[in-house]
Short mmCIF file of C-alpha atoms (C1' of nucleotides) in Angstrom, two decimals:
data_model
loop_
_atom_site.label_atom_id
_atom_site.label_comp_id
_atom_site.label_asym_id
_atom_site.label_seq_id
_atom_site.Cartn_x
_atom_site.Cartn_y
_atom_site.Cartn_z
CA MET A 6 23.87 -67.17 -73.52
CA THR A 7 21.72 -65.61 -76.21
CA ALA A 8 22.90 -62.68 -78.27
CA ALA A 9 26.25 -62.57 -76.54
CA GLU A 10 27.27 -65.86 -78.12
CA GLU A 11 25.34 -65.70 -81.39
CA ALA A 12 26.82 -62.33 -82.31
CA PRO A 13 30.29 -62.78 -80.85
CA ARG A 14 31.49 -59.23 -81.25
CA SER A 15 28.85 -56.71 -82.10
CA ARG A 16 30.98 -53.71 -81.35
CA ARG A 17 28.20 -51.26 -80.74
CA ARG A 18 25.09 -51.33 -78.60
CA PRO A 19 22.07 -48.96 -78.71
CA ARG A 20 22.88 -45.64 -77.17
CA GLY A 21 22.79 -45.60 -73.36
CA ASP A 22 22.16 -49.30 -73.25
CA VAL A 23 25.45 -50.29 -71.73
CA ARG A 24 25.25 -47.69 -69.02
CA ALA A 25 21.74 -48.70 -68.01
CA GLY A 26 22.77 -52.34 -68.16
CA LEU A 27 25.70 -51.75 -65.86
CA VAL A 28 23.49 -50.05 -63.31
CA ALA A 29 20.91 -52.82 -63.55
CA ALA A 30 23.59 -55.46 -63.13
CA GLY A 31 24.99 -53.51 -60.21
CA VAL A 32 21.59 -53.43 -58.57
CA GLU A 33 21.30 -57.20 -58.85
CA LEU A 34 24.76 -57.64 -57.37
CA ALA A 35 23.85 -55.28 -54.54
CA ARG A 36 20.58 -57.13 -54.00
CA SER A 37 22.34 -60.39 -53.31
CA GLY A 38 25.48 -59.18 -51.58
CA GLY A 39 25.28 -55.57 -50.47
CA PRO A 40 27.44 -52.67 -51.64
CA ASP A 41 30.71 -54.63 -51.52
CA ALA A 42 29.31 -57.09 -54.04
CA VAL A 43 28.98 -54.34 -56.62
CA VAL A 44 32.16 -55.18 -58.49
CA LEU A 45 32.79 -53.39 -61.72
CA ARG A 46 34.17 -56.31 -63.68
CA GLU A 47 31.27 -58.52 -62.71
CA ALA A 48 28.79 -55.92 -63.90
CA THR A 49 30.55 -55.61 -67.26
CA ARG A 50 30.53 -59.39 -67.58
CA ALA A 51 26.76 -59.42 -67.07
CA VAL A 52 26.35 -56.83 -69.82
CA GLY A 53 28.71 -58.76 -72.07
CA VAL A 54 31.31 -56.09 -72.45
CA VAL A 55 34.97 -55.72 -71.60
CA PRO A 56 35.78 -54.23 -68.16
CA ASN A 57 37.20 -51.00 -69.52
CA ALA A 58 34.00 -50.19 -71.37
CA ALA A 59 32.56 -49.15 -68.03
CA TYR A 60 34.97 -46.23 -67.94
CA ARG A 61 33.18 -44.68 -70.91
CA HIS A 62 30.14 -44.24 -68.68
CA PHE A 63 31.52 -43.84 -65.17
CA ALA A 64 34.63 -42.12 -63.89
CA ASP A 65 35.37 -45.03 -61.57
CA ARG A 66 33.74 -47.78 -59.59
CA ASP A 67 32.52 -45.34 -56.95
CA GLU A 68 30.50 -43.46 -59.53
CA LEU A 69 28.80 -46.65 -60.64
CA LEU A 70 28.18 -47.56 -57.02
CA ALA A 71 26.64 -44.14 -56.39
CA GLU A 72 24.21 -44.75 -59.23
CA VAL A 73 23.33 -48.17 -57.84
CA CYS A 74 22.79 -46.65 -54.40
CA SER A 75 20.47 -44.08 -55.88
CA ALA A 76 18.49 -46.82 -57.60
CA ALA A 77 18.25 -48.76 -54.35
CA MET A 78 16.99 -45.69 -52.54
CA ASN A 79 14.40 -45.21 -55.25
CA GLU A 80 13.20 -48.77 -54.84
CA LEU A 81 12.80 -48.19 -51.11
CA ALA A 82 10.76 -45.05 -51.81
CA GLU A 83 8.64 -46.90 -54.36
CA ARG A 84 7.74 -49.60 -51.89
CA MET A 85 6.88 -47.04 -49.25
CA ALA A 86 4.68 -45.15 -51.68
CA ALA A 87 2.95 -48.37 -52.72
CA GLU A 88 2.22 -49.28 -49.11
CA ILE A 89 0.86 -45.80 -48.43
CA GLY A 90 -1.38 -46.02 -51.47
CA ARG A 91 -2.84 -49.24 -50.16
CA VAL A 92 -4.31 -47.49 -47.10
CA ARG A 93 -7.94 -46.50 -47.62
CA GLY A 94 -9.43 -43.33 -46.21
CA LYS A 95 -9.68 -39.70 -47.19
CA ARG A 96 -6.84 -37.29 -46.64
CA GLY A 97 -7.26 -35.61 -43.30
CA ASN A 98 -9.14 -38.47 -41.73
CA PRO A 99 -7.39 -39.05 -38.37
CA SER A 100 -7.47 -42.81 -38.44
CA ALA A 101 -6.35 -43.00 -42.05
CA ALA A 102 -3.55 -40.53 -41.41
CA GLN A 103 -2.28 -42.63 -38.54
CA ARG A 104 -2.47 -45.80 -40.59
CA ARG A 105 -0.56 -44.14 -43.39
CA LEU A 106 2.26 -43.25 -41.02
CA GLY A 107 2.24 -46.82 -39.78
CA ALA A 108 2.39 -48.08 -43.35
CA ILE A 109 5.52 -45.99 -43.93
CA GLY A 110 7.33 -47.49 -40.98
CA ALA A 111 6.17 -51.00 -41.79
CA ALA A 112 7.25 -50.71 -45.44
CA TYR A 113 10.64 -49.43 -44.35
CA LEU A 114 11.22 -52.33 -41.99
CA GLU A 115 9.86 -54.80 -44.49
CA PHE A 116 12.20 -53.58 -47.19
CA ALA A 117 15.16 -53.86 -44.83
CA ARG A 118 14.14 -57.41 -43.99
CA ASP A 119 13.29 -58.64 -47.48
CA GLU A 120 16.09 -56.88 -49.33
CA PRO A 121 18.96 -56.56 -46.89
CA GLY A 122 21.50 -56.11 -49.65
CA LEU A 123 19.62 -53.31 -51.37
CA PHE A 124 18.80 -51.67 -48.06
CA ALA A 125 22.44 -51.59 -47.01
CA THR A 126 23.39 -50.31 -50.44
CA ALA A 127 20.85 -47.50 -50.37
CA PHE A 128 22.71 -45.99 -47.42
CA ALA A 129 26.25 -46.84 -48.54
CA VAL A 130 26.82 -43.94 -50.90
CA PRO A 131 30.57 -43.38 -51.37
CA GLN A 132 31.86 -40.15 -49.83
CA GLN A 133 32.80 -38.45 -53.10
CA HIS A 134 29.46 -38.84 -54.80
CA ALA A 135 27.03 -37.70 -52.15
CA TYR A 136 23.45 -38.66 -52.83
CA ALA A 137 21.68 -35.43 -53.71
CA GLY A 138 17.96 -35.98 -53.37
CA ARG A 139 17.37 -34.50 -56.83
CA ASP A 140 14.52 -32.23 -55.84
CA THR A 141 12.14 -31.99 -58.78
CA GLY A 142 10.66 -28.75 -57.55
CA ASP A 143 6.88 -28.73 -57.44
CA ALA A 144 6.42 -32.46 -58.03
CA PRO A 145 5.69 -34.39 -54.83
CA ASP A 146 8.90 -35.52 -53.17
CA ARG A 147 9.10 -39.27 -53.63
CA THR A 148 12.08 -39.82 -51.36
CA PRO A 149 11.72 -41.66 -48.05
CA LEU A 150 12.10 -38.41 -46.13
CA GLY A 151 9.65 -36.62 -48.39
CA LEU A 152 7.02 -39.30 -47.93
CA LEU A 153 7.49 -39.22 -44.17
CA ARG A 154 7.11 -35.46 -44.09
CA ALA A 155 3.91 -35.62 -46.11
CA ALA A 156 2.48 -38.17 -43.71
CA LEU A 157 3.35 -36.03 -40.71
CA ASP A 158 1.82 -32.97 -42.33
CA GLU A 159 -1.34 -34.93 -42.85
CA LEU A 160 -1.33 -35.92 -39.18
CA VAL A 161 -1.22 -32.24 -38.23
CA GLU A 162 -3.98 -31.50 -40.71
CA ALA A 163 -6.07 -34.26 -39.20
CA GLY A 164 -5.58 -32.85 -35.73
CA VAL A 165 -3.73 -35.89 -34.44
CA LEU A 166 -0.36 -34.23 -34.06
CA ASP A 167 0.04 -30.95 -32.21
CA PRO A 168 1.43 -28.42 -34.73
CA GLN A 169 3.85 -27.20 -32.08
CA ARG A 170 5.47 -30.60 -31.97
CA ARG A 171 5.57 -31.03 -35.73
CA ASP A 172 8.77 -29.11 -36.40
CA GLY A 173 11.72 -31.43 -36.91
CA ILE A 174 9.94 -34.48 -35.55
CA GLU A 175 10.67 -36.35 -38.79
CA TYR A 176 14.27 -36.84 -37.72
CA PRO A 177 13.75 -38.77 -34.49
CA ILE A 178 11.04 -40.82 -36.17
CA TRP A 179 13.19 -41.65 -39.15
CA SER A 180 16.12 -42.40 -36.84
CA LEU A 181 14.01 -44.71 -34.73
CA VAL A 182 12.80 -46.77 -37.67
CA HIS A 183 16.16 -46.75 -39.38
CA GLY A 184 17.97 -47.75 -36.22
CA THR A 185 15.61 -50.63 -35.69
CA ALA A 186 16.14 -51.79 -39.26
CA VAL A 187 19.92 -51.61 -38.98
CA LEU A 188 20.30 -53.18 -35.54
CA THR A 189 17.98 -56.07 -36.28
CA GLY A 190 19.24 -56.50 -39.82
CA GLN A 191 23.02 -56.40 -40.02
CA GLY A 192 23.61 -55.24 -36.43
CA PRO A 193 24.06 -56.99 -33.09
CA LEU A 194 20.38 -57.92 -32.88
CA ARG A 195 20.38 -59.88 -36.14
CA ASP A 196 20.51 -63.23 -34.38
CA ALA A 197 17.29 -62.63 -32.47
CA SER A 198 14.50 -65.09 -33.21
CA GLY A 199 11.59 -64.27 -35.49
CA VAL A 200 9.19 -63.60 -32.63
CA GLU A 201 11.69 -61.39 -30.86
CA LEU A 202 12.23 -59.40 -34.04
CA ARG A 203 8.51 -58.91 -34.59
CA GLN A 204 8.19 -57.85 -30.98
CA ILE A 205 10.98 -55.31 -31.35
CA GLU A 206 9.47 -53.94 -34.54
CA ALA A 207 6.04 -53.71 -32.94
CA ARG A 208 7.52 -51.87 -29.97
CA THR A 209 9.23 -49.48 -32.33
CA LEU A 210 6.01 -48.56 -34.10
CA ALA A 211 4.16 -48.36 -30.79
CA PHE A 212 6.89 -46.09 -29.47
CA ILE A 213 6.17 -43.70 -32.32
CA GLY A 214 2.45 -43.67 -31.78
CA ASN A 215 3.12 -43.13 -28.09
CA SER A 216 5.24 -40.09 -28.81
CA LEU A 217 2.71 -38.39 -31.03
CA ALA A 218 -0.21 -38.44 -28.63
CA MET B 23 61.78 -47.74 -38.30
CA THR B 24 63.23 -49.01 -35.05
CA ALA B 25 63.68 -52.68 -34.36
CA ALA B 26 62.25 -53.71 -37.69
CA GLU B 27 65.24 -52.29 -39.52
CA GLU B 28 67.95 -52.73 -36.91
CA ALA B 29 67.27 -56.43 -36.61
CA PRO B 30 66.34 -57.18 -40.21
CA ARG B 31 65.15 -60.71 -39.73
CA SER B 32 64.54 -61.69 -36.16
CA ARG B 33 62.48 -64.74 -36.95
CA ARG B 34 60.64 -64.92 -33.68
CA ARG B 35 58.67 -62.38 -31.67
CA PRO B 36 57.43 -62.63 -28.05
CA ARG B 37 54.51 -64.98 -27.82
CA GLY B 38 51.20 -63.44 -28.82
CA ASP B 39 52.86 -60.24 -29.85
CA VAL B 40 52.16 -60.51 -33.55
CA ARG B 41 48.52 -61.31 -33.06
CA ALA B 42 47.97 -58.37 -30.72
CA GLY B 43 49.93 -56.16 -33.07
CA LEU B 44 47.79 -57.15 -36.02
CA VAL B 45 44.62 -56.33 -34.13
CA ALA B 46 46.06 -53.01 -32.95
CA ALA B 47 47.13 -52.14 -36.49
CA GLY B 48 43.70 -53.16 -37.73
CA VAL B 49 42.06 -50.87 -35.21
CA GLU B 50 44.14 -47.95 -36.43
CA LEU B 51 43.25 -48.72 -40.03
CA ALA B 52 39.59 -48.93 -39.08
CA ARG B 53 39.85 -45.67 -37.16
CA SER B 54 40.94 -43.77 -40.21
CA GLY B 55 39.01 -45.55 -42.92
CA GLY B 56 36.25 -47.77 -41.60
CA PRO B 57 35.97 -51.54 -41.95
CA ASP B 58 36.99 -51.63 -45.60
CA ALA B 59 40.32 -50.06 -44.69
CA VAL B 60 41.22 -53.06 -42.55
CA VAL B 61 43.39 -54.72 -45.13
CA LEU B 62 45.36 -57.73 -44.02
CA ARG B 63 48.57 -56.98 -45.87
CA GLU B 64 48.67 -53.44 -44.52
CA ALA B 65 48.31 -54.70 -40.96
CA THR B 66 51.15 -57.16 -41.41
CA ARG B 67 53.29 -54.37 -42.85
CA ALA B 68 52.67 -52.29 -39.75
CA VAL B 69 53.77 -55.18 -37.55
CA GLY B 70 56.79 -55.79 -39.75
CA VAL B 71 55.95 -59.28 -40.81
CA VAL B 72 55.21 -61.03 -44.08
CA PRO B 73 51.51 -61.21 -45.13
CA ASN B 74 51.19 -64.94 -44.63
CA ALA B 75 52.25 -64.71 -41.02
CA ALA B 76 48.76 -63.43 -40.27
CA TYR B 77 47.39 -66.83 -41.17
CA ARG B 78 49.12 -68.35 -38.13
CA HIS B 79 46.79 -66.26 -35.96
CA PHE B 80 43.62 -65.85 -37.98
CA ALA B 81 41.81 -68.18 -40.32
CA ASP B 82 41.28 -65.40 -42.80
CA ARG B 83 40.81 -61.67 -43.10
CA ASP B 84 37.25 -61.86 -41.78
CA GLU B 85 38.46 -63.34 -38.53
CA LEU B 86 40.91 -60.49 -38.08
CA LEU B 87 38.18 -58.02 -38.94
CA ALA B 88 35.86 -59.61 -36.38
CA GLU B 89 38.52 -59.09 -33.72
CA VAL B 90 38.92 -55.47 -34.77
CA CYS B 91 35.15 -54.97 -34.66
CA SER B 92 35.05 -56.38 -31.17
CA ALA B 93 37.79 -53.99 -30.08
CA ALA B 94 35.91 -51.07 -31.61
CA MET B 95 32.75 -52.07 -29.77
CA ASN B 96 34.74 -52.24 -26.55
CA GLU B 97 36.08 -48.76 -27.09
CA LEU B 98 32.52 -47.49 -27.56
CA ALA B 99 31.46 -49.17 -24.34
CA GLU B 100 34.48 -47.74 -22.51
CA ARG B 101 33.60 -44.21 -23.55
CA MET B 102 30.01 -44.70 -22.51
CA ALA B 103 31.05 -46.03 -19.12
CA ALA B 104 33.44 -43.13 -18.65
CA GLU B 105 30.72 -40.61 -19.40
CA ILE B 106 28.33 -42.35 -17.03
CA GLY B 107 30.97 -42.29 -14.29
CA ARG B 108 31.32 -38.56 -14.71
CA VAL B 109 27.72 -37.95 -13.59
CA ARG B 110 27.48 -37.11 -9.90
CA GLY B 111 24.61 -38.27 -7.72
CA LYS B 112 23.67 -41.32 -5.73
CA ARG B 113 22.16 -44.34 -7.36
CA GLY B 114 18.40 -44.07 -7.26
CA ASN B 115 18.35 -40.31 -7.28
CA PRO B 116 15.81 -39.38 -9.98
CA SER B 117 17.73 -36.48 -11.44
CA ALA B 118 21.02 -38.35 -11.44
CA ALA B 119 19.41 -41.38 -13.05
CA GLN B 120 18.03 -39.23 -15.83
CA ARG B 121 21.35 -37.52 -16.36
CA ARG B 122 23.08 -40.88 -16.55
CA LEU B 123 20.73 -41.98 -19.30
CA GLY B 124 21.41 -38.73 -21.11
CA ALA B 125 25.15 -39.30 -20.72
CA ILE B 126 24.79 -42.66 -22.42
CA GLY B 127 23.06 -41.22 -25.44
CA ALA B 128 25.44 -38.28 -25.64
CA ALA B 129 28.51 -40.50 -25.41
CA TYR B 130 27.13 -42.74 -28.14
CA LEU B 131 26.54 -39.84 -30.51
CA GLU B 132 29.85 -38.27 -29.61
CA PHE B 133 31.73 -41.47 -30.39
CA ALA B 134 29.98 -41.78 -33.73
CA ARG B 135 30.94 -38.19 -34.53
CA ASP B 136 34.53 -38.25 -33.30
CA GLU B 137 35.44 -41.74 -34.49
CA PRO B 138 33.30 -42.43 -37.54
CA GLY B 139 35.62 -45.15 -38.78
CA LEU B 140 35.62 -47.06 -35.51
CA PHE B 141 31.90 -46.56 -35.07
CA ALA B 142 31.13 -48.01 -38.48
CA THR B 143 33.55 -50.86 -37.81
CA ALA B 144 31.97 -51.73 -34.50
CA PHE B 145 28.76 -52.60 -36.31
CA ALA B 146 30.34 -54.17 -39.40
CA VAL B 147 30.99 -57.64 -38.03
CA PRO B 148 31.31 -60.10 -40.92
CA GLN B 149 28.48 -62.60 -41.17
CA GLN B 150 30.53 -65.70 -40.34
CA HIS B 151 32.01 -64.42 -37.11
CA ALA B 152 28.98 -62.99 -35.33
CA TYR B 153 29.84 -60.76 -32.43
CA ALA B 154 28.95 -62.72 -29.31
CA GLY B 155 28.81 -60.32 -26.38
CA ARG B 156 31.04 -62.58 -24.29
CA ASP B 157 28.90 -62.50 -21.17
CA THR B 158 31.22 -62.74 -18.18
CA GLY B 159 28.46 -64.00 -15.91
CA ASP B 160 28.16 -62.07 -12.67
CA ALA B 161 30.48 -59.23 -13.66
CA PRO B 162 28.59 -56.09 -14.71
CA ASP B 163 27.86 -56.15 -18.42
CA ARG B 164 30.09 -53.52 -19.99
CA THR B 165 28.57 -53.67 -23.46
CA PRO B 166 26.57 -50.75 -24.84
CA LEU B 167 23.32 -52.66 -24.41
CA GLY B 168 24.27 -53.74 -20.90
CA LEU B 169 25.04 -50.19 -19.85
CA LEU B 170 21.78 -48.95 -21.30
CA ARG B 171 19.83 -51.64 -19.46
CA ALA B 172 21.48 -50.75 -16.18
CA ALA B 173 20.57 -47.10 -16.65
CA LEU B 174 16.96 -47.97 -17.40
CA ASP B 175 16.77 -50.21 -14.35
CA GLU B 176 18.01 -47.34 -12.25
CA LEU B 177 15.31 -45.12 -13.73
CA VAL B 178 12.69 -47.61 -12.60
CA GLU B 179 14.32 -47.82 -9.18
CA ALA B 180 14.25 -44.05 -8.93
CA GLY B 181 10.57 -43.97 -9.78
CA VAL B 182 11.05 -42.03 -12.98
CA LEU B 183 10.09 -44.82 -15.34
CA ASP B 184 6.89 -46.79 -14.90
CA PRO B 185 7.91 -50.45 -14.35
CA GLN B 186 5.14 -51.52 -16.71
CA ARG B 187 6.80 -49.64 -19.53
CA ARG B 188 10.28 -50.89 -18.72
CA ASP B 189 10.10 -54.22 -20.52
CA GLY B 190 11.84 -54.10 -23.87
CA ILE B 191 12.08 -50.33 -23.96
CA GLU B 192 15.85 -50.56 -24.43
CA TYR B 193 15.36 -51.52 -28.06
CA PRO B 194 13.49 -48.48 -29.31
CA ILE B 195 15.79 -46.24 -27.31
CA TRP B 196 18.91 -47.88 -28.68
CA SER B 197 17.44 -47.80 -32.17
CA LEU B 198 16.64 -44.13 -31.88
CA VAL B 199 20.14 -43.14 -30.83
CA HIS B 200 21.79 -45.51 -33.26
CA GLY B 201 19.63 -44.36 -36.14
CA THR B 202 20.48 -40.75 -35.41
CA ALA B 203 24.17 -41.59 -35.32
CA VAL B 204 24.03 -43.46 -38.62
CA LEU B 205 21.85 -41.05 -40.55
CA THR B 206 23.81 -37.98 -39.50
CA GLY B 207 27.16 -39.73 -39.79
CA GLN B 208 27.46 -41.77 -42.96
CA GLY B 209 23.82 -41.47 -44.00
CA PRO B 210 21.81 -39.01 -46.06
CA LEU B 211 21.89 -36.38 -43.31
CA ARG B 212 25.67 -36.20 -43.18
CA ASP B 213 25.81 -32.97 -45.15
CA ALA B 214 23.69 -31.06 -42.68
CA SER B 215 25.39 -28.11 -41.04
CA GLY B 216 26.79 -28.22 -37.53
CA VAL B 217 23.86 -26.37 -35.98
CA GLU B 218 21.38 -28.60 -37.75
CA LEU B 219 23.18 -31.68 -36.52
CA ARG B 220 23.22 -30.45 -32.94
CA GLN B 221 19.54 -29.64 -33.25
CA ILE B 222 18.76 -33.12 -34.53
CA GLU B 223 20.77 -34.72 -31.76
CA ALA B 224 19.09 -32.56 -29.14
CA ARG B 225 15.68 -33.49 -30.51
CA THR B 226 16.64 -37.14 -30.36
CA LEU B 227 17.54 -36.96 -26.69
CA ALA B 228 14.46 -34.87 -25.93
CA PHE B 229 12.35 -37.43 -27.74
CA ILE B 230 13.61 -40.07 -25.36
CA GLY B 231 12.92 -38.03 -22.26
CA ASN B 232 9.48 -37.28 -23.67
CA SER B 233 8.72 -40.96 -24.07
CA LEU B 234 9.67 -41.92 -20.54
CA ALA B 235 7.47 -39.46 -18.71
"C1'" DG C 19 72.77 -83.89 -25.84
"C1'" DT C 20 70.77 -85.58 -29.45
"C1'" DT C 21 66.14 -86.50 -31.39
"C1'" DG C 22 61.86 -85.27 -32.98
"C1'" DC C 23 57.43 -82.64 -32.84
"C1'" DT C 24 55.03 -78.35 -32.81
"C1'" DT C 25 54.78 -73.48 -33.76
"C1'" DA C 26 55.76 -69.15 -36.20
"C1'" DG C 27 57.53 -66.89 -40.01
"C1'" DT C 28 59.33 -66.91 -45.13
"C1'" DG C 29 59.14 -67.05 -50.18
"C1'" DG C 30 56.75 -67.66 -54.21
"C1'" DA C 31 52.71 -68.21 -56.69
"C1'" DC C 32 47.68 -67.77 -58.30
"C1'" DG C 33 43.46 -65.50 -59.50
"C1'" DC C 34 40.85 -61.64 -58.63
"C1'" DT C 35 40.16 -56.66 -58.46
"C1'" DG C 36 40.25 -51.48 -60.05
"C1'" DT C 37 42.52 -48.68 -63.24
"C1'" DC C 38 45.63 -46.77 -67.00
"C1'" DC C 39 47.26 -46.63 -71.82
"C1'" DA C 40 47.23 -47.05 -76.81
"C1'" DC C 41 44.44 -48.64 -80.47
"C1'" DA C 42 40.31 -49.82 -83.47
"C1'" DT C 43 35.84 -49.13 -84.89
"C1'" DT C 44 31.55 -46.82 -85.52
"C1'" DA C 45 27.92 -42.80 -85.72
"C1'" DG C 46 26.62 -38.52 -86.93
"C1'" DG C 47 27.30 -33.57 -88.41
"C1'" DC C 48 29.50 -30.81 -91.91
"C1'" DG D 7 32.03 -38.61 -98.24
"C1'" DC D 8 35.17 -37.10 -94.79
"C1'" DC D 9 36.27 -35.64 -89.77
"C1'" DT D 10 35.62 -35.86 -85.19
"C1'" DA D 11 33.82 -37.46 -81.08
"C1'" DA D 12 32.08 -41.41 -78.82
"C1'" DT D 13 32.41 -46.11 -77.73
"C1'" DG D 14 34.47 -50.63 -77.14
"C1'" DT D 15 38.91 -53.65 -77.28
"C1'" DG D 16 43.38 -55.57 -75.82
"C1'" DG D 17 47.08 -55.62 -72.89
"C1'" DA D 18 49.23 -54.25 -68.89
"C1'" DC D 19 50.08 -52.90 -63.89
"C1'" DA D 20 49.88 -52.89 -58.84
"C1'" DG D 21 47.43 -54.36 -54.90
"C1'" DC D 22 44.55 -57.57 -52.64
"C1'" DG D 23 43.31 -62.28 -50.14
"C1'" DT D 24 44.81 -66.80 -50.04
"C1'" DC D 25 47.23 -71.35 -50.91
"C1'" DC D 26 51.44 -74.26 -50.92
"C1'" DA D 27 55.99 -75.92 -49.69
"C1'" DC D 28 59.82 -74.84 -46.90
"C1'" DT D 29 62.63 -73.38 -42.87
"C1'" DA D 30 63.97 -71.96 -38.38
"C1'" DA D 31 63.02 -71.58 -33.41
"C1'" DG D 32 61.39 -73.39 -29.18
"C1'" DC D 33 60.30 -77.36 -26.22
"C1'" DA D 34 59.90 -82.21 -24.38
"C1'" DA D 35 61.54 -86.78 -23.93
"C1'" DC D 36 64.87 -89.91 -24.07
#
DNA sequence: GTTGCTTAGTGGACGCTGTCCACATTAGGC
DNA sequence: GCCTAATGTGGACAGCGTCCACTAAGCAAC
């Protein structure tokens, strides 16, 4: 209702603007309605462009969706990293290391609860455009799995986790937290009451701590 | 290509036939393409009826989808029950009880691997038509959660699982197995090799055993 | 046995979607 | 200052879910 109406047909936008706008619009659609709500025409409407313009930037709707999924996954990782950063204590300190792992799980569950649409979207990458975790080499891996691994490594370093049990333990832990998020979010447990949900989440985190000792 | 063409326009079908046919067709669509592949018009085509006929049996597409989801969940439960039944050993026998729990997890993961479309559909119930686990009262609960609970109760009975740790432990266990199925199926871990996947699954089941002792 | 009500299926339409095509405009390198 | 590639437009198409009015089949009561 601003520039779109004042300048009825400004044919050209700044370079890369439309593409970024489409992704941003897609993210908002995903936020409020999950992956199925990411509809190409709606995104172009939000940007103020004709539907076909999207095809100058994406091969098809799936490619746009893949980009949106990637953005959603990034937001999840950002929130996890923020929650980790909030935990005080030197690296290698046993208590701090344990609290950092707890912060990871809590942030994950919180994201799934507060942003169900984005959470579902983050894991709804279309088959053709698999989400490649764009490994930036030496830079610290700011993906959910990368953050989890770092936390587990710190637990070993702090002497909390037996090095012999370290190998591959990220997968059951990730699965446990993810499963809890899915079942209580969109899954069969979604109708549980607030107290029940908190109890289930608490049990999940306790289950992890139990398995490390 | 049989009766549909021979009798071009037999207005009436046996009572309840169309409805059951639509659900069956929906299940097949879900089997090969997940919940999004359950398209109303396609189901009616399979039954040999005009699209609107579906609206005599379902309020809308979501109601049909909910029925298909329920059927998919039943199929999962059936496979779990079958795998449990295959385990020899008297009820209360510690080893048998443990193997029955393992059979549950294995059947769950196997179903997710062999029938990814149905597995995804089973947990994709539309918001309006929540899946109510139609509790038949005294009859044994043949839902996935019911079967898991029974197995855990038997573990307590057999003295393998400390009764104090029994309460609510079904949720982390379910979450763990479900999370593994989702992450390795449609999720970010889907591109892992076969050996990696088997390793992850094995670790998942070991993780459970580890947590019970 | 005719009457009338309920149920199940038909036919046509609407608006929405993703996608394809041909065309117009603009930006930037030569 | 022109040529070419990039970008956006306009119009179209098929497929989707869904609504409406209509019709035919079955069933009950008289």
